[in-house]
PDB file of C-alpha atoms in Angstrom:
ATOM      1  CA  UNK A1068      20.136  25.683 -82.252  1.00  0.00           C
ATOM      2  CA  UNK A1069      20.607  27.874 -79.576  1.00  0.00           C
ATOM      3  CA  UNK A1070      22.310  26.655 -76.525  1.00  0.00           C
ATOM      4  CA  UNK A1071      20.652  27.652 -73.412  1.00  0.00           C
ATOM      5  CA  UNK A1072      22.753  27.746 -70.383  1.00  0.00           C
ATOM      6  CA  UNK A1073      21.002  27.196 -67.131  1.00  0.00           C
ATOM      7  CA  UNK A1074      22.618  28.596 -64.153  1.00  0.00           C
ATOM      8  CA  UNK A1075      22.990  25.881 -61.520  1.00  0.00           C
ATOM      9  CA  UNK A1076      22.994  26.723 -57.869  1.00  0.00           C
ATOM     10  CA  UNK A1077      25.981  25.041 -56.301  1.00  0.00           C
ATOM     11  CA  UNK A1078      25.078  26.089 -52.766  1.00  0.00           C
ATOM     12  CA  UNK A1079      22.936  23.161 -51.618  1.00  0.00           C
ATOM     13  CA  UNK A1080      21.810  23.032 -47.967  1.00  0.00           C
ATOM     14  CA  UNK A1081      19.351  24.354 -45.443  1.00  0.00           C
ATOM     15  CA  UNK A1082      18.753  27.881 -44.434  1.00  0.00           C
ATOM     16  CA  UNK A1083      19.036  28.980 -40.827  1.00  0.00           C
ATOM     17  CA  UNK A1084      15.252  29.298 -40.551  1.00  0.00           C
ATOM     18  CA  UNK A1085      14.725  25.721 -41.781  1.00  0.00           C
ATOM     19  CA  UNK A1086      17.238  24.385 -39.258  1.00  0.00           C
ATOM     20  CA  UNK A1087      15.605  26.295 -36.384  1.00  0.00           C
ATOM     21  CA  UNK A1088      12.142  25.005 -37.321  1.00  0.00           C
ATOM     22  CA  UNK A1089      13.436  21.411 -37.585  1.00  0.00           C
ATOM     23  CA  UNK A1090      15.251  21.551 -34.247  1.00  0.00           C
ATOM     24  CA  UNK A1091      12.206  23.135 -32.568  1.00  0.00           C
ATOM     25  CA  UNK A1092       9.913  20.349 -33.806  1.00  0.00           C
ATOM     26  CA  UNK A1093      12.429  17.701 -32.683  1.00  0.00           C
ATOM     27  CA  UNK A1094      12.703  19.233 -29.186  1.00  0.00           C
ATOM     28  CA  UNK A1095       8.918  19.464 -28.871  1.00  0.00           C
ATOM     29  CA  UNK A1096       8.362  15.823 -29.864  1.00  0.00           C
ATOM     30  CA  UNK A1097      11.214  14.568 -27.675  1.00  0.00           C
ATOM     31  CA  UNK A1098      10.122  16.510 -24.575  1.00  0.00           C
ATOM     32  CA  UNK A1099       6.536  15.271 -24.998  1.00  0.00           C
ATOM     33  CA  UNK A1100       7.738  11.665 -25.251  1.00  0.00           C
ATOM     34  CA  UNK A1101       9.988  12.012 -22.202  1.00  0.00           C
ATOM     35  CA  UNK A1102       7.131  13.588 -20.233  1.00  0.00           C
ATOM     36  CA  UNK A1103       4.822  10.690 -21.084  1.00  0.00           C
ATOM     37  CA  UNK A1104       7.463   8.154 -20.068  1.00  0.00           C
ATOM     38  CA  UNK A1105       8.116   9.932 -16.759  1.00  0.00           C
ATOM     39  CA  UNK A1106       4.386  10.085 -15.988  1.00  0.00           C
ATOM     40  CA  UNK A1107       3.962   6.377 -16.653  1.00  0.00           C
ATOM     41  CA  UNK A1108       6.994   5.529 -14.457  1.00  0.00           C
ATOM     42  CA  UNK A1109       5.553   7.622 -11.598  1.00  0.00           C
ATOM     43  CA  UNK A1110       2.183   5.915 -12.013  1.00  0.00           C
ATOM     44  CA  UNK A1111       3.833   2.511 -11.935  1.00  0.00           C
ATOM     45  CA  UNK A1112       5.729   3.386  -8.733  1.00  0.00           C
ATOM     46  CA  UNK A1113       2.487   4.561  -7.105  1.00  0.00           C
ATOM     47  CA  UNK A1114       0.698   1.361  -8.151  1.00  0.00           C
ATOM     48  CA  UNK A1115       3.504  -0.798  -6.738  1.00  0.00           C
ATOM     49  CA  UNK A1116       3.426   1.139  -3.446  1.00  0.00           C
ATOM     50  CA  UNK A1117      -0.357   0.714  -3.153  1.00  0.00           C
ATOM     51  CA  UNK A1118      -0.073  -2.982  -3.977  1.00  0.00           C
ATOM     52  CA  UNK A1119       2.627  -3.492  -1.339  1.00  0.00           C
ATOM     53  CA  UNK A1120       0.591  -1.674   1.316  1.00  0.00           C
ATOM     54  CA  UNK A1121      -2.506  -3.724   0.446  1.00  0.00           C
ATOM     55  CA  UNK A1122      -0.603  -7.009   0.529  1.00  0.00           C
ATOM     56  CA  UNK A1123       0.912  -6.220   3.923  1.00  0.00           C
ATOM     57  CA  UNK A1124      -2.429  -5.077   5.308  1.00  0.00           C
ATOM     58  CA  UNK A1125      -4.307  -8.122   4.030  1.00  0.00           C
ATOM     59  CA  UNK A1126      -1.663 -10.410   5.492  1.00  0.00           C
ATOM     60  CA  UNK A1127      -1.912  -8.745   8.905  1.00  0.00           C
ATOM     61  CA  UNK A1128      -5.711  -8.821   8.933  1.00  0.00           C
ATOM     62  CA  UNK A1129      -5.941 -12.453   7.803  1.00  0.00           C
ATOM     63  CA  UNK A1130      -3.241 -13.599  10.220  1.00  0.00           C
ATOM     64  CA  UNK A1131      -4.866 -11.943  13.231  1.00  0.00           C
ATOM     65  CA  UNK A1132      -8.434 -12.868  12.221  1.00  0.00           C
ATOM     66  CA  UNK A1133      -7.490 -16.541  11.874  1.00  0.00           C
ATOM     67  CA  UNK A1134      -5.986 -16.613  15.360  1.00  0.00           C
ATOM     68  CA  UNK A1135      -8.934 -14.718  16.853  1.00  0.00           C
ATOM     69  CA  UNK A1136     -11.383 -17.241  15.360  1.00  0.00           C
ATOM     70  CA  UNK A1137      -9.447 -20.088  16.979  1.00  0.00           C
ATOM     71  CA  UNK A1138      -9.187 -18.337  20.353  1.00  0.00           C
ATOM     72  CA  UNK A1139     -11.124 -16.944  23.254  1.00  0.00           C
ATOM     73  CA  UNK A1140     -11.083 -13.157  23.525  1.00  0.00           C
ATOM     74  CA  UNK A1141      -9.949 -11.913  26.947  1.00  0.00           C
ATOM     75  CA  UNK A1142      -9.956  -8.160  26.322  1.00  0.00           C
ATOM     76  CA  UNK A1143     -13.116  -6.436  27.551  1.00  0.00           C
ATOM     77  CA  UNK A1144     -15.406  -4.267  25.408  1.00  0.00           C
ATOM     78  CA  UNK A1145     -14.066  -1.031  24.015  1.00  0.00           C
ATOM     79  CA  UNK A1146     -11.412   0.460  21.789  1.00  0.00           C
ATOM     80  CA  UNK A1147      -7.822  -0.513  22.465  1.00  0.00           C
ATOM     81  CA  UNK A1148      -4.455  -1.000  20.814  1.00  0.00           C
ATOM     82  CA  UNK A1149      -3.872  -4.205  22.794  1.00  0.00           C
ATOM     83  CA  UNK A1150      -5.765  -7.449  22.193  1.00  0.00           C
ATOM     84  CA  UNK A1151      -5.409 -10.391  24.578  1.00  0.00           C
ATOM     85  CA  UNK A1152      -6.600 -13.820  23.399  1.00  0.00           C
ATOM     86  CA  UNK A1153      -6.196 -17.450  24.524  1.00  0.00           C
ATOM     87  CA  UNK A1154      -5.438 -19.595  21.482  1.00  0.00           C
ATOM     88  CA  UNK A1155      -6.357 -23.273  21.570  1.00  0.00           C
ATOM     89  CA  UNK A1156      -2.875 -24.362  20.379  1.00  0.00           C
ATOM     90  CA  UNK A1157      -0.517 -21.462  21.189  1.00  0.00           C
ATOM     91  CA  UNK A1158      -1.820 -20.336  24.579  1.00  0.00           C
ATOM     92  CA  UNK A1159      -2.018 -16.678  25.523  1.00  0.00           C
ATOM     93  CA  UNK A1160      -1.327 -14.249  22.671  1.00  0.00           C
ATOM     94  CA  UNK A1161      -1.134 -10.480  23.017  1.00  0.00           C
ATOM     95  CA  UNK A1162      -1.370  -8.257  19.929  1.00  0.00           C
ATOM     96  CA  UNK A1163      -0.165  -4.667  20.183  1.00  0.00           C
ATOM     97  CA  UNK A1164      -0.224  -1.863  17.660  1.00  0.00           C
ATOM     98  CA  UNK A1165       2.596   0.435  18.693  1.00  0.00           C
ATOM     99  CA  UNK A1166       5.436   2.476  17.195  1.00  0.00           C
ATOM    100  CA  UNK A1167       4.231   1.857  13.638  1.00  0.00           C
ATOM    101  CA  UNK A1168       4.249  -1.929  13.997  1.00  0.00           C
ATOM    102  CA  UNK A1169       1.937  -4.786  14.859  1.00  0.00           C
ATOM    103  CA  UNK A1170       3.483  -6.981  17.546  1.00  0.00           C
ATOM    104  CA  UNK A1171       2.458 -10.530  18.429  1.00  0.00           C
ATOM    105  CA  UNK A1172       3.808 -11.398  21.881  1.00  0.00           C
ATOM    106  CA  UNK A1173       6.297  -8.519  21.455  1.00  0.00           C
ATOM    107  CA  UNK A1174       7.568  -9.846  18.112  1.00  0.00           C
ATOM    108  CA  UNK A1175       6.875  -7.729  15.004  1.00  0.00           C
ATOM    109  CA  UNK A1176       4.678  -9.361  12.377  1.00  0.00           C
ATOM    110  CA  UNK A1177       4.397  -6.296  10.138  1.00  0.00           C
ATOM    111  CA  UNK A1178       6.902  -5.448   7.439  1.00  0.00           C
ATOM    112  CA  UNK A1179       9.689  -2.956   8.133  1.00  0.00           C
ATOM    113  CA  UNK A1180       8.848  -0.830   5.079  1.00  0.00           C
ATOM    114  CA  UNK A1181       5.334   0.081   6.248  1.00  0.00           C
ATOM    115  CA  UNK A1182       3.993   2.070   9.192  1.00  0.00           C
ATOM    116  CA  UNK A1183       0.896   0.705  10.908  1.00  0.00           C
ATOM    117  CA  UNK A1184      -1.551   2.502  13.145  1.00  0.00           C
ATOM    118  CA  UNK A1185      -4.880   1.137  14.219  1.00  0.00           C
ATOM    119  CA  UNK A1186      -7.281  -0.116  16.812  1.00  0.00           C
ATOM    120  CA  UNK A1187      -9.075  -3.200  18.030  1.00  0.00           C
ATOM    121  CA  UNK A1188     -12.769  -2.694  18.772  1.00  0.00           C
ATOM    122  CA  UNK A1189     -14.193  -5.415  20.991  1.00  0.00           C
ATOM    123  CA  UNK A1190     -17.955  -5.824  21.360  1.00  0.00           C
ATOM    124  CA  UNK A1191     -19.853  -8.428  23.381  1.00  0.00           C
ATOM    125  CA  UNK A1192     -17.156  -9.258  25.929  1.00  0.00           C
ATOM    126  CA  UNK A1193     -18.196  -7.173  28.945  1.00  0.00           C
ATOM    127  CA  UNK A1194     -18.514  -8.946  32.288  1.00  0.00           C
ATOM    128  CA  UNK A1195     -22.336  -8.921  32.371  1.00  0.00           C
ATOM    129  CA  UNK A1196     -22.856  -9.551  28.647  1.00  0.00           C
ATOM    130  CA  UNK A1197     -23.455 -13.029  27.230  1.00  0.00           C
ATOM    131  CA  UNK A1198     -23.013 -12.155  23.568  1.00  0.00           C
ATOM    132  CA  UNK A1199     -20.475 -13.776  21.323  1.00  0.00           C
ATOM    133  CA  UNK A1200     -17.453 -11.408  21.277  1.00  0.00           C
ATOM    134  CA  UNK A1201     -16.732  -9.634  17.993  1.00  0.00           C
ATOM    135  CA  UNK A1202     -13.383  -8.057  17.245  1.00  0.00           C
ATOM    136  CA  UNK A1203     -13.100  -5.355  14.604  1.00  0.00           C
ATOM    137  CA  UNK A1204      -9.557  -4.643  13.490  1.00  0.00           C
ATOM    138  CA  UNK A1205      -8.930  -1.294  11.819  1.00  0.00           C
ATOM    139  CA  UNK A1206      -5.481  -0.650  10.351  1.00  0.00           C
ATOM    140  CA  UNK A1207      -4.057   2.406   8.656  1.00  0.00           C
ATOM    141  CA  UNK A1208      -1.149   1.246   6.513  1.00  0.00           C
ATOM    142  CA  UNK A1209       1.327   3.855   5.312  1.00  0.00           C
ATOM    143  CA  UNK A1210       4.009   2.996   2.786  1.00  0.00           C
ATOM    144  CA  UNK A1211       6.779   5.550   2.740  1.00  0.00           C
ATOM    145  CA  UNK A1212       9.239   5.828  -0.084  1.00  0.00           C
ATOM    146  CA  UNK A1213      12.217   7.815  -1.208  1.00  0.00           C
ATOM    147  CA  UNK A1214      10.137   9.512  -3.873  1.00  0.00           C
ATOM    148  CA  UNK A1215       6.811  11.237  -3.320  1.00  0.00           C
ATOM    149  CA  UNK A1216       4.956   8.955  -5.722  1.00  0.00           C
ATOM    150  CA  UNK A1217       6.013   5.940  -3.619  1.00  0.00           C
ATOM    151  CA  UNK A1218       4.198   7.207  -0.510  1.00  0.00           C
ATOM    152  CA  UNK A1219       0.678   5.912   0.008  1.00  0.00           C
ATOM    153  CA  UNK A1220      -1.807   5.356   2.788  1.00  0.00           C
ATOM    154  CA  UNK A1221      -4.739   2.954   2.963  1.00  0.00           C
ATOM    155  CA  UNK A1222      -7.212   1.995   5.666  1.00  0.00           C
ATOM    156  CA  UNK A1223      -8.340  -1.621   6.001  1.00  0.00           C
ATOM    157  CA  UNK A1224     -10.863  -3.148   8.361  1.00  0.00           C
ATOM    158  CA  UNK A1225     -12.264  -6.558   9.168  1.00  0.00           C
ATOM    159  CA  UNK A1226     -14.573  -7.977  11.809  1.00  0.00           C
ATOM    160  CA  UNK A1227     -14.376 -11.493  13.155  1.00  0.00           C
ATOM    161  CA  UNK A1228     -15.585 -13.438  16.150  1.00  0.00           C
ATOM    162  CA  UNK A1229     -14.283 -16.405  18.039  1.00  0.00           C
ATOM    163  CA  UNK A1230     -15.595 -19.835  17.111  1.00  0.00           C
ATOM    164  CA  UNK A1231     -15.556 -21.039  20.699  1.00  0.00           C
ATOM    165  CA  UNK A1232     -18.961 -20.179  22.088  1.00  0.00           C
ATOM    166  CA  UNK A1233     -19.041 -18.151  25.300  1.00  0.00           C
ATOM    167  CA  UNK A1234     -21.910 -19.844  27.105  1.00  0.00           C
ATOM    168  CA  UNK A1235     -20.853 -19.073  30.681  1.00  0.00           C
TER     169      UNK A1235
END
């Protein structure tokens, strides 16, 4: 019997080309995963900013609309940033939209982390008109943030009228 001797390669390992291909694939997969994570984090921040602006805006609109319904509107027809009402329980109330805030009798009722701009539109309150006054509140709510994805702006509007009938 003949003895065959097989030459065994004792140099086991990877070639430089194999290592470069492996590292390239790893970097590609990792950078794609990090990019997806960063995009989802930015989307979440934007969603939170929009939600916060909507919550603040809804609160302001509901708060003012409730008081307007329970009051008599004193401001005459037109567009204004000041609304004067006589509330049945709280007396005279003046709403102002100024310097990025909504003020109720000169006390801020809007959150510090939003900027508010807007108008009150009063219809049916002129001196010679005997219509029931309607007040339309339009607010532009801007949420600013440290990062660009945290900045958002929404516009909200509601119309309400007083429950006390103006039959004078």
